[in-house]
Amino acid sequence: MKPNTLLLAAMLMASVAGNAQTSVKVSGQIKGISDSCLVSLDDVEGYEMKRIASTRFTGDRFEFEAPVKSTPRLVNLSIFVKSGKRWSKNSEFQLLTDGSPITLNIDSDLLKHEMPYLQKQGFANKPDGRLTIEAGRLQRQMDEYLDCIRAATITADSASYAEAKVWFDNMGNEEVVKEYTQRTAAAKAVQEAKRNGFIATHPDYAVTAALVSLYAYKPFSYSLDIFDRQYASLANNADTLHVNFIKRNLDYFRSHANGAPYTDFTAEDKTGKPVTLSSLMSPGKMMLIDFWASWCGPCRAAIPKVKAMAKEHSEKLQVVSCSVDENKDKWLKAEREEAMPWMQLFLPMSKIEKASVAYSITSIPRLVLIDTDGRVLCITHSPDVIRQYLK
């Protein structure tokens, strides 16, 4: 299913922006570079990164005005180099702008050096002078945060790239990729712990409020307990823009955290009879909901793994499959072919809005695991991730 975040975004009570808009002057120089470069300023807050403004270099310099929404705001300053007819991103600098002018000066030797973006930003404002970034007083907080997570983020990104390479090199062979997937998960857990540690020790920083807001945009990527602690710690934070945004959407963010109570919804069984999810819940058992469709190759490829889990953990796990097909006949045909020995429900895309918003169904397969207390444990596309919670 093609990702669609418009419905989820519409559920939020206004984005992180007030009525004001600030025109930010962005300028810089790359000594020793030609004019075959492009620079852009991008808004990274919300569900998707959005281009604010960009310009081509004139000689080794650039300058432009960028209309930034209410500040403080998380933005990226990126440099692209042209190779033939294509532009490729060379460098990316993460900033927290307060509306002050943004200036970047970087030596071309450092620009050409092959290294992760975040590692390159680690050279900022060091005595050797190869890279200087000025973006206002709040950037010092951002730099402190980036210093804190740099090593963990580079390790996590490297693990993720290695996993992707092995996946492509081995035609998606899951047995070969499994070890790399576990390494990536472990590295990302360390990265998350670093981020949460920074937030916990800097509750008054503006960048902390911005980070809590930013990661709340990623449904079911955070735990309810951690989110509640982080929000409570912002009580005296001066960044009222982000704090008030979180406050306005507190119910939404709390309901889209791991550990939140499950949301009931109604679908149809094979006879067309309405069935609620709550009526299927069995005391003492976890519930796995598999949102799928007859036309979805990855969905059907996942079914054998779901069958294996259902059989292996039958004493503590029940499964419900929920088809989002629009064509009921095609669903019933596929259901017969797959021979899934558990409850089958029909919830076409035209009627899926409540479940889609509740469980952030932006693509399928979408597997939702609910614990014995009726709380969402995990939402993922991978049966292997679900299996980790059943051990």
CSV table of N, CA, C and O in Angstrom, one decimal, residues 3 27 77 122-123 126 135 148 152 155 172 175 182 192 262 301 321 345 349 386:
chain,number,residue,atom,x,y,z
A,3,PRO,N,2.3,4.7,1.1
A,3,PRO,CA,2.2,5.4,2.3
A,3,PRO,C,1.3,6.7,2.1
A,3,PRO,O,1.3,7.3,1.1
A,27,SER,N,23.5,32.4,4.1
A,27,SER,CA,24.6,32.7,3.3
A,27,SER,C,25.8,31.8,3.6
A,27,SER,O,25.9,31.2,4.7
A,77,LEU,N,20.3,22.3,6.6
A,77,LEU,CA,21.0,23.1,5.6
A,77,LEU,C,21.8,22.0,4.8
A,77,LEU,O,22.7,21.4,5.3
A,122,GLY,N,30.6,17.6,13.1
A,122,GLY,CA,31.4,17.6,14.3
A,122,GLY,C,32.6,18.5,14.2
A,122,GLY,O,33.2,18.8,15.2
A,123,PHE,N,33.0,18.9,13.0
A,123,PHE,CA,34.1,19.8,12.8
A,123,PHE,C,33.7,21.2,13.0
A,123,PHE,O,34.6,22.1,12.9
A,126,LYS,N,35.5,24.5,15.2
A,126,LYS,CA,36.7,24.0,15.9
A,126,LYS,C,37.9,24.9,15.5
A,126,LYS,O,37.8,25.6,14.5
A,135,ALA,N,24.1,30.1,13.6
A,135,ALA,CA,22.7,30.1,13.4
A,135,ALA,C,21.9,30.6,14.6
A,135,ALA,O,20.7,30.3,14.7
A,148,CYS,N,26.3,14.7,21.6
A,148,CYS,CA,25.9,13.6,22.5
A,148,CYS,C,25.6,12.3,21.7
A,148,CYS,O,25.9,11.2,22.1
A,152,ALA,N,26.8,7.2,18.4
A,152,ALA,CA,25.7,6.2,18.4
A,152,ALA,C,24.9,6.3,17.1
A,152,ALA,O,24.5,5.3,16.5
A,155,THR,N,27.0,4.8,14.2
A,155,THR,CA,27.0,3.4,14.3
A,155,THR,C,25.7,2.8,13.8
A,155,THR,O,25.7,1.8,13.1
A,172,GLY,N,17.2,-10.6,-0.6
A,172,GLY,CA,16.2,-10.6,0.5
A,172,GLY,C,16.1,-11.9,1.3
A,172,GLY,O,15.2,-12.1,2.1
A,175,GLU,N,17.2,-15.4,6.3
A,175,GLU,CA,18.2,-16.1,7.2
A,175,GLU,C,19.5,-15.4,7.2
A,175,GLU,O,20.2,-15.3,8.2
A,182,GLN,N,19.4,-7.7,13.5
A,182,GLN,CA,19.6,-7.7,14.9
A,182,GLN,C,20.6,-6.6,15.3
A,182,GLN,O,20.5,-5.9,16.3
A,192,GLU,N,18.7,5.6,20.6
A,192,GLU,CA,17.5,6.1,21.3
A,192,GLU,C,17.8,6.4,22.8
A,192,GLU,O,17.3,7.4,23.3
A,262,TYR,N,-5.6,-0.3,23.5
A,262,TYR,CA,-5.9,-0.5,22.1
A,262,TYR,C,-7.2,0.2,21.7
A,262,TYR,O,-8.0,0.6,22.6
A,301,ALA,N,3.4,-13.0,1.6
A,301,ALA,CA,4.6,-13.7,2.0
A,301,ALA,C,4.8,-13.8,3.5
A,301,ALA,O,5.5,-14.7,4.0
A,321,SER,N,-7.1,-11.8,11.1
A,321,SER,CA,-6.6,-11.1,9.9
A,321,SER,C,-7.7,-10.2,9.4
A,321,SER,O,-8.9,-10.5,9.4
A,345,LEU,N,-11.6,-11.0,8.9
A,345,LEU,CA,-12.4,-9.8,8.8
A,345,LEU,C,-12.2,-9.1,7.5
A,345,LEU,O,-11.1,-9.1,6.9
A,349,MET,N,-10.8,-0.3,2.2
A,349,MET,CA,-10.1,1.0,2.4
A,349,MET,C,-11.2,2.1,2.6
A,349,MET,O,-10.9,3.1,3.3
A,386,ILE,N,7.5,-9.1,15.7
A,386,ILE,CA,6.5,-9.6,16.6
A,386,ILE,C,7.0,-10.8,17.4
A,386,ILE,O,6.7,-10.9,18.6
